Backbone as JSON Lines, residues from 0, in Angstrom:
{"i":0,"aa":"M","n":[113.01,114.68,-36.82],"ca":[113.99,115.71,-36.65],"c":[115.36,115.05,-36.5]}
{"i":1,"aa":"T","n":[116.33,115.51,-37.21],"ca":[117.68,114.96,-37.15],"c":[118.6,115.93,-36.43]}
{"i":2,"aa":"T","n":[119.56,115.34,-35.8],"ca":[120.56,116.18,-35.13],"c":[121.9,115.97,-35.78]}
{"i":3,"aa":"I","n":[122.67,116.97,-35.78],"ca":[124.01,116.89,-36.36],"c":[124.99,116.72,-35.2]}
{"i":4,"aa":"E","n":[125.75,115.63,-35.28],"ca":[126.73,115.37,-34.23],"c":[128.07,115.95,-34.62]}
{"i":5,"aa":"A","n":[128.75,116.45,-33.63],"ca":[130.1,116.99,-33.85],"c":[131.04,115.81,-34.08]}
{"i":6,"aa":"P","n":[132.02,115.97,-34.95],"ca":[132.97,114.88,-35.16],"c":[133.73,114.58,-33.88]}
{"i":7,"aa":"A","n":[134.05,113.32,-33.69],"ca":[134.8,112.91,-32.51],"c":[136.19,113.52,-32.54]}
{"i":8,"aa":"P","n":[136.68,113.92,-31.39],"ca":[138.05,114.49,-31.38],"c":[139.06,113.43,-31.81]}
{"i":9,"aa":"A","n":[140.09,113.89,-32.48],"ca":[141.14,112.98,-32.96],"c":[141.84,112.35,-31.77]}
{"i":10,"aa":"Q","n":[142.05,111.05,-31.86],"ca":[142.75,110.32,-30.81],"c":[144.26,110.56,-30.96]}
{"i":11,"aa":"P","n":[144.94,110.78,-29.84],"ca":[146.4,110.93,-29.96],"c":[147.01,109.62,-30.45]}
{"i":12,"aa":"K","n":[148.01,109.77,-31.29],"ca":[148.68,108.57,-31.82],"c":[149.53,107.93,-30.75]}
{"i":13,"aa":"R","n":[149.48,106.62,-30.73],"ca":[150.33,105.88,-29.79],"c":[151.73,105.81,-30.36]}
{"i":14,"aa":"K","n":[152.69,106.03,-29.49],"ca":[154.08,105.95,-29.92],"c":[154.52,104.49,-30.04]}
{"i":15,"aa":"T","n":[154.11,103.66,-29.11],"ca":[154.47,102.25,-29.11],"c":[153.3,101.47,-28.54]}
{"i":16,"aa":"L","n":[153.5,100.19,-28.41],"ca":[152.49,99.34,-27.82],"c":[152.12,99.82,-26.42]}
{"i":17,"aa":"Y","n":[153.08,100.3,-25.67],"ca":[152.85,100.77,-24.31],"c":[152.72,102.28,-24.25]}
{"i":18,"aa":"R","n":[152.24,102.87,-25.3],"ca":[152.0,104.31,-25.38],"c":[153.28,105.13,-25.22]}
{"i":19,"aa":"G","n":[154.41,104.51,-25.37],"ca":[155.67,105.23,-25.39],"c":[156.19,105.67,-24.05]}
{"i":20,"aa":"D","n":[155.52,105.33,-22.97],"ca":[155.96,105.78,-21.67],"c":[157.16,104.96,-21.2]}
{"i":21,"aa":"P","n":[158.27,105.6,-20.91],"ca":[159.45,104.85,-20.46],"c":[159.18,104.05,-19.18]}
{"i":22,"aa":"G","n":[158.31,104.55,-18.33],"ca":[157.98,103.83,-17.11],"c":[157.34,102.48,-17.39]}
{"i":23,"aa":"M","n":[156.53,102.41,-18.44],"ca":[155.89,101.14,-18.78],"c":[156.92,100.15,-19.33]}
{"i":24,"aa":"W","n":[157.84,100.64,-20.15],"ca":[158.91,99.77,-20.65],"c":[159.76,99.28,-19.49]}
{"i":25,"aa":"S","n":[160.03,100.17,-18.53],"ca":[160.8,99.78,-17.36],"c":[160.08,98.69,-16.58]}
{"i":26,"aa":"W","n":[158.77,98.84,-16.42],"ca":[157.95,97.84,-15.73],"c":[158.02,96.49,-16.45]}
{"i":27,"aa":"A","n":[157.86,96.52,-17.77],"ca":[157.87,95.28,-18.56],"c":[159.24,94.61,-18.49]}
{"i":28,"aa":"L","n":[160.3,95.39,-18.64],"ca":[161.66,94.83,-18.59],"c":[161.98,94.28,-17.2]}
{"i":29,"aa":"H","n":[161.45,94.93,-16.17],"ca":[161.66,94.43,-14.81],"c":[161.02,93.05,-14.64]}
{"i":30,"aa":"R","n":[159.83,92.87,-15.2],"ca":[159.16,91.57,-15.11],"c":[159.89,90.52,-15.93]}
{"i":31,"aa":"I","n":[160.32,90.89,-17.13],"ca":[161.02,89.93,-18.0],"c":[162.33,89.48,-17.36]}
{"i":32,"aa":"T","n":[163.09,90.42,-16.81],"ca":[164.35,90.05,-16.17],"c":[164.1,89.21,-14.91]}
{"i":33,"aa":"G","n":[163.02,89.5,-14.2],"ca":[162.68,88.7,-13.03],"c":[162.38,87.26,-13.39]}
{"i":34,"aa":"V","n":[161.62,87.05,-14.46],"ca":[161.29,85.69,-14.9],"c":[162.56,84.99,-15.38]}
{"i":35,"aa":"T","n":[163.42,85.7,-16.08],"ca":[164.68,85.12,-16.55],"c":[165.54,84.65,-15.37]}
{"i":36,"aa":"I","n":[165.65,85.48,-14.36],"ca":[166.43,85.14,-13.18],"c":[165.8,83.94,-12.46]}
{"i":37,"aa":"F","n":[164.48,83.91,-12.39],"ca":[163.78,82.79,-11.76],"c":[164.12,81.48,-12.47]}
{"i":38,"aa":"F","n":[164.06,81.47,-13.81],"ca":[164.36,80.24,-14.54],"c":[165.82,79.83,-14.37]}
{"i":39,"aa":"F","n":[166.72,80.8,-14.33],"ca":[168.12,80.46,-14.07],"c":[168.26,79.78,-12.71]}
{"i":40,"aa":"L","n":[167.64,80.37,-11.69],"ca":[167.75,79.8,-10.35],"c":[167.13,78.4,-10.3]}
{"i":41,"aa":"F","n":[166.03,78.21,-11.01],"ca":[165.39,76.9,-11.06],"c":[166.33,75.86,-11.65]}
{"i":42,"aa":"V","n":[166.95,76.18,-12.78],"ca":[167.9,75.26,-13.43],"c":[169.12,75.05,-12.54]}
{"i":43,"aa":"H","n":[169.57,76.1,-11.9],"ca":[170.74,76.0,-11.03],"c":[170.48,75.05,-9.86]}
{"i":44,"aa":"V","n":[169.31,75.17,-9.25],"ca":[168.97,74.27,-8.14],"c":[168.89,72.83,-8.64]}
{"i":45,"aa":"L","n":[168.28,72.63,-9.81],"ca":[168.17,71.27,-10.34],"c":[169.53,70.66,-10.66]}
{"i":46,"aa":"D","n":[170.39,71.43,-11.33],"ca":[171.68,70.83,-11.68],"c":[172.57,70.63,-10.45]}
{"i":47,"aa":"T","n":[172.44,71.48,-9.46],"ca":[173.2,71.28,-8.23],"c":[172.7,70.07,-7.46]}
{"i":48,"aa":"A","n":[171.4,69.82,-7.52],"ca":[170.82,68.66,-6.84],"c":[171.32,67.35,-7.45]}
{"i":49,"aa":"L","n":[171.79,67.38,-8.69],"ca":[172.29,66.17,-9.32],"c":[173.54,65.62,-8.65]}
{"i":50,"aa":"V","n":[174.24,66.45,-7.9],"ca":[175.44,65.98,-7.19],"c":[175.06,64.83,-6.26]}
{"i":51,"aa":"R","n":[173.93,64.94,-5.6],"ca":[173.51,63.89,-4.67],"c":[172.92,62.68,-5.39]}
{"i":52,"aa":"V","n":[172.29,62.92,-6.55],"ca":[171.62,61.85,-7.27],"c":[172.62,61.02,-8.07]}
{"i":53,"aa":"N","n":[173.39,61.72,-8.92],"ca":[174.34,61.02,-9.78],"c":[175.52,61.93,-10.09]}
{"i":54,"aa":"P","n":[176.61,61.81,-9.37],"ca":[177.77,62.7,-9.58],"c":[178.32,62.68,-11.0]}
{"i":55,"aa":"N","n":[178.26,61.54,-11.69],"ca":[178.78,61.49,-13.07],"c":[177.94,62.36,-14.01]}
{"i":56,"aa":"T","n":[176.63,62.3,-13.85],"ca":[175.75,63.14,-14.66],"c":[176.0,64.61,-14.35]}
{"i":57,"aa":"Y","n":[176.2,64.92,-13.09],"ca":[176.5,66.29,-12.7],"c":[177.77,66.78,-13.39]}
{"i":58,"aa":"D","n":[178.82,65.95,-13.38],"ca":[180.07,66.33,-14.03],"c":[179.88,66.55,-15.54]}
{"i":59,"aa":"Q","n":[179.07,65.72,-16.17],"ca":[178.8,65.89,-17.61],"c":[178.07,67.2,-17.88]}
{"i":60,"aa":"I","n":[177.11,67.53,-17.04],"ca":[176.35,68.78,-17.24],"c":[177.26,69.98,-17.03]}
{"i":61,"aa":"I","n":[178.11,69.93,-16.03],"ca":[179.04,71.04,-15.79],"c":[179.98,71.22,-16.98]}
{"i":62,"aa":"E","n":[180.38,70.14,-17.62],"ca":[181.23,70.24,-18.82],"c":[180.48,70.93,-19.96]}
{"i":63,"aa":"T","n":[179.2,70.67,-20.09],"ca":[178.43,71.34,-21.17],"c":[178.3,72.84,-20.9]}
{"i":64,"aa":"Y","n":[178.42,73.24,-19.63],"ca":[178.34,74.66,-19.3],"c":[179.6,75.42,-19.71]}
{"i":65,"aa":"K","n":[180.64,74.71,-20.07],"ca":[181.91,75.36,-20.42],"c":[182.01,75.64,-21.92]}
{"i":66,"aa":"T","n":[180.87,75.9,-22.57],"ca":[180.85,76.19,-24.0],"c":[180.65,77.68,-24.22]}
{"i":67,"aa":"P","n":[181.05,78.18,-25.39],"ca":[180.86,79.61,-25.67],"c":[179.39,80.03,-25.66]}
{"i":68,"aa":"I","n":[178.49,79.16,-26.04],"ca":[177.06,79.52,-26.05],"c":[176.58,79.77,-24.63]}
{"i":69,"aa":"V","n":[176.97,78.92,-23.7],"ca":[176.59,79.12,-22.31],"c":[177.26,80.38,-21.76]}
{"i":70,"aa":"A","n":[178.47,80.68,-22.21],"ca":[179.14,81.91,-21.78],"c":[178.33,83.13,-22.23]}
{"i":71,"aa":"L","n":[177.79,83.09,-23.43],"ca":[176.95,84.19,-23.89],"c":[175.66,84.28,-23.06]}
{"i":72,"aa":"L","n":[175.09,83.14,-22.72],"ca":[173.9,83.14,-21.86],"c":[174.23,83.71,-20.48]}
{"i":73,"aa":"E","n":[175.41,83.42,-19.97],"ca":[175.83,83.99,-18.68],"c":[175.96,85.51,-18.77]}
{"i":74,"aa":"M","n":[176.44,85.98,-19.9],"ca":[176.54,87.42,-20.09],"c":[175.14,88.05,-20.07]}
{"i":75,"aa":"G","n":[174.2,87.39,-20.72],"ca":[172.82,87.86,-20.69],"c":[172.26,87.84,-19.28]}
{"i":76,"aa":"L","n":[172.62,86.83,-18.52],"ca":[172.17,86.75,-17.14],"c":[172.73,87.9,-16.31]}
{"i":77,"aa":"V","n":[173.99,88.23,-16.52],"ca":[174.59,89.36,-15.8],"c":[173.84,90.65,-16.12]}
{"i":78,"aa":"V","n":[173.52,90.85,-17.39],"ca":[172.78,92.05,-17.8],"c":[171.4,92.07,-17.14]}
{"i":79,"aa":"C","n":[170.73,90.93,-17.11],"ca":[169.4,90.83,-16.49],"c":[169.46,91.12,-14.99]}
{"i":80,"aa":"V","n":[170.42,90.5,-14.3],"ca":[170.53,90.69,-12.85],"c":[170.84,92.14,-12.52]}
{"i":81,"aa":"L","n":[171.74,92.76,-13.28],"ca":[172.08,94.15,-13.01],"c":[170.89,95.07,-13.22]}
{"i":82,"aa":"Y","n":[170.16,94.88,-14.32],"ca":[168.98,95.73,-14.55],"c":[167.95,95.52,-13.45]}
{"i":83,"aa":"H","n":[167.67,94.26,-13.13],"ca":[166.64,93.95,-12.15],"c":[167.01,94.55,-10.78]}
{"i":84,"aa":"A","n":[168.26,94.45,-10.4],"ca":[168.7,94.99,-9.11],"c":[168.63,96.51,-9.09]}
{"i":85,"aa":"L","n":[169.16,97.15,-10.12],"ca":[169.17,98.61,-10.14],"c":[167.76,99.18,-10.24]}
{"i":86,"aa":"N","n":[166.92,98.58,-11.08],"ca":[165.56,99.06,-11.19],"c":[164.79,98.76,-9.91]}
{"i":87,"aa":"G","n":[165.13,97.67,-9.23],"ca":[164.5,97.36,-7.95],"c":[164.78,98.43,-6.91]}
{"i":88,"aa":"V","n":[166.0,98.94,-6.89],"ca":[166.33,100.05,-5.98],"c":[165.49,101.27,-6.34]}
{"i":89,"aa":"R","n":[165.32,101.54,-7.62],"ca":[164.5,102.65,-8.07],"c":[163.05,102.48,-7.61]}
{"i":90,"aa":"V","n":[162.52,101.27,-7.76],"ca":[161.13,101.01,-7.34],"c":[160.99,101.2,-5.84]}
{"i":91,"aa":"I","n":[161.98,100.76,-5.07],"ca":[161.94,100.96,-3.61],"c":[161.94,102.45,-3.29]}
{"i":92,"aa":"L","n":[162.77,103.21,-3.98],"ca":[162.8,104.65,-3.74],"c":[161.47,105.31,-4.1]}
{"i":93,"aa":"I","n":[160.86,104.87,-5.18],"ca":[159.56,105.43,-5.57],"c":[158.52,105.12,-4.49]}
{"i":94,"aa":"D","n":[158.55,103.9,-3.96],"ca":[157.56,103.48,-2.97],"c":[157.75,104.1,-1.6]}
{"i":95,"aa":"F","n":[159.0,104.22,-1.15],"ca":[159.23,104.6,0.24],"c":[159.81,106.0,0.45]}
{"i":96,"aa":"W","n":[160.22,106.67,-0.59],"ca":[160.73,108.04,-0.47],"c":[159.6,108.97,-0.85]}
{"i":97,"aa":"S","n":[159.33,109.95,-0.02],"ca":[158.18,110.83,-0.28],"c":[158.31,111.59,-1.61]}
{"i":98,"aa":"Q","n":[159.53,111.85,-2.05],"ca":[159.74,112.56,-3.32],"c":[159.96,111.58,-4.49]}
{"i":99,"aa":"G","n":[159.9,110.28,-4.21],"ca":[160.16,109.27,-5.23],"c":[159.3,109.4,-6.48]}
{"i":100,"aa":"P","n":[157.98,109.48,-6.35],"ca":[157.15,109.59,-7.56],"c":[157.47,110.84,-8.4]}
{"i":101,"aa":"R","n":[157.86,111.89,-7.72],"ca":[158.16,113.14,-8.43],"c":[159.43,113.0,-9.3]}
{"i":102,"aa":"F","n":[160.39,112.21,-8.82],"ca":[161.66,112.08,-9.52],"c":[161.83,110.74,-10.22]}
{"i":103,"aa":"Q","n":[160.74,109.99,-10.42],"ca":[160.86,108.64,-10.97],"c":[161.45,108.61,-12.37]}
{"i":104,"aa":"K","n":[161.13,109.58,-13.21],"ca":[161.71,109.56,-14.57],"c":[163.21,109.85,-14.55]}
{"i":105,"aa":"Q","n":[163.61,110.8,-13.73],"ca":[165.04,111.1,-13.62],"c":[165.8,109.89,-13.06]}
{"i":106,"aa":"M","n":[165.19,109.24,-12.07],"ca":[165.83,108.05,-11.51],"c":[165.93,106.95,-12.56]}
{"i":107,"aa":"L","n":[164.93,106.84,-13.44],"ca":[164.99,105.82,-14.49],"c":[166.19,106.06,-15.39]}
{"i":108,"aa":"W","n":[166.43,107.3,-15.8],"ca":[167.56,107.59,-16.68],"c":[168.88,107.38,-15.97]}
{"i":109,"aa":"I","n":[168.92,107.67,-14.67],"ca":[170.14,107.41,-13.89],"c":[170.4,105.9,-13.82]}
{"i":110,"aa":"V","n":[169.34,105.13,-13.54],"ca":[169.46,103.67,-13.48],"c":[169.94,103.12,-14.81]}
{"i":111,"aa":"L","n":[169.35,103.59,-15.9],"ca":[169.75,103.1,-17.23],"c":[171.2,103.42,-17.54]}
{"i":112,"aa":"T","n":[171.65,104.61,-17.15],"ca":[173.04,104.99,-17.38],"c":[173.99,104.1,-16.59]}
{"i":113,"aa":"I","n":[173.69,103.92,-15.3],"ca":[174.53,103.05,-14.47],"c":[174.5,101.62,-15.0]}
{"i":114,"aa":"W","n":[173.3,101.17,-15.41],"ca":[173.15,99.8,-15.93],"c":[174.02,99.58,-17.16]}
{"i":115,"aa":"V","n":[174.01,100.51,-18.08],"ca":[174.8,100.37,-19.31],"c":[176.29,100.33,-18.96]}
{"i":116,"aa":"L","n":[176.73,101.21,-18.09],"ca":[178.15,101.27,-17.75],"c":[178.61,100.01,-17.02]}
{"i":117,"aa":"V","n":[177.85,99.59,-16.03],"ca":[178.25,98.42,-15.25],"c":[178.11,97.15,-16.09]}
{"i":118,"aa":"S","n":[177.06,97.08,-16.91],"ca":[176.89,95.91,-17.78],"c":[178.03,95.8,-18.79]}
{"i":119,"aa":"A","n":[178.43,96.93,-19.34],"ca":[179.53,96.91,-20.3],"c":[180.81,96.4,-19.63]}
{"i":120,"aa":"A","n":[181.05,96.84,-18.4],"ca":[182.24,96.37,-17.68],"c":[182.13,94.88,-17.38]}
{"i":121,"aa":"G","n":[180.99,94.43,-16.92],"ca":[180.81,93.02,-16.59],"c":[180.9,92.11,-17.8]}
{"i":122,"aa":"V","n":[180.22,92.5,-18.87],"ca":[180.26,91.69,-20.1],"c":[181.66,91.74,-20.72]}
{"i":123,"aa":"G","n":[182.32,92.9,-20.65],"ca":[183.68,93.0,-21.16],"c":[184.62,92.06,-20.42]}
{"i":124,"aa":"R","n":[184.47,91.98,-19.11],"ca":[185.3,91.07,-18.32],"c":[185.0,89.62,-18.7]}
{"i":125,"aa":"Q","n":[183.74,89.29,-18.88],"ca":[183.39,87.92,-19.27],"c":[183.93,87.58,-20.66]}
{"i":126,"aa":"F","n":[183.88,88.53,-21.59],"ca":[184.46,88.3,-22.91],"c":[185.96,88.07,-22.81]}
{"i":127,"aa":"F","n":[186.62,88.83,-21.94],"ca":[188.05,88.65,-21.74],"c":[188.35,87.21,-21.3]}
{"i":128,"aa":"Y","n":[187.62,86.73,-20.31],"ca":[187.84,85.36,-19.84],"c":[187.43,84.33,-20.88]}
{"i":129,"aa":"L","n":[186.4,84.62,-21.67],"ca":[185.98,83.68,-22.71],"c":[187.06,83.56,-23.79]}
{"i":130,"aa":"L","n":[187.64,84.69,-24.17],"ca":[188.62,84.69,-25.24],"c":[190.01,84.23,-24.8]}
{"i":131,"aa":"T","n":[190.33,84.43,-23.51],"ca":[191.65,84.02,-23.04],"c":[191.63,82.68,-22.32]}
{"i":132,"aa":"E","n":[190.47,82.11,-22.15],"ca":[190.27,80.78,-21.55],"c":[190.91,80.64,-20.18]}
{"i":133,"aa":"H","n":[190.62,81.6,-19.3],"ca":[191.11,81.52,-17.91],"c":[190.16,80.73,-17.09]}
């Protein structure tokens, strides 16, 4: 005796790798910016420690930091720090405010708006100093 099976229901299409949920992208970007900041701090501690080891080498490294490429990397660092800080405040609100989970998506859009505005101002100021060599 054979039985006829009903066809499996159609699976919803994924919008992106993370199923399109903005919260997941926020989580991933928070981790990426955190790792970026960690590596910056690691390099910063190492190059600052060179002052005690060999001041001439320290001076040479500081001179290499005065290039336009490093200025662009600093701009990226500013963007990373701002996102990480603002999203961190959002995560704290979600965790410790009783209404946080209910308003997490709205808070994400507020954070992104503030992040874009403040990042644009910060990067604009850095471009000004890069181009005018102050």
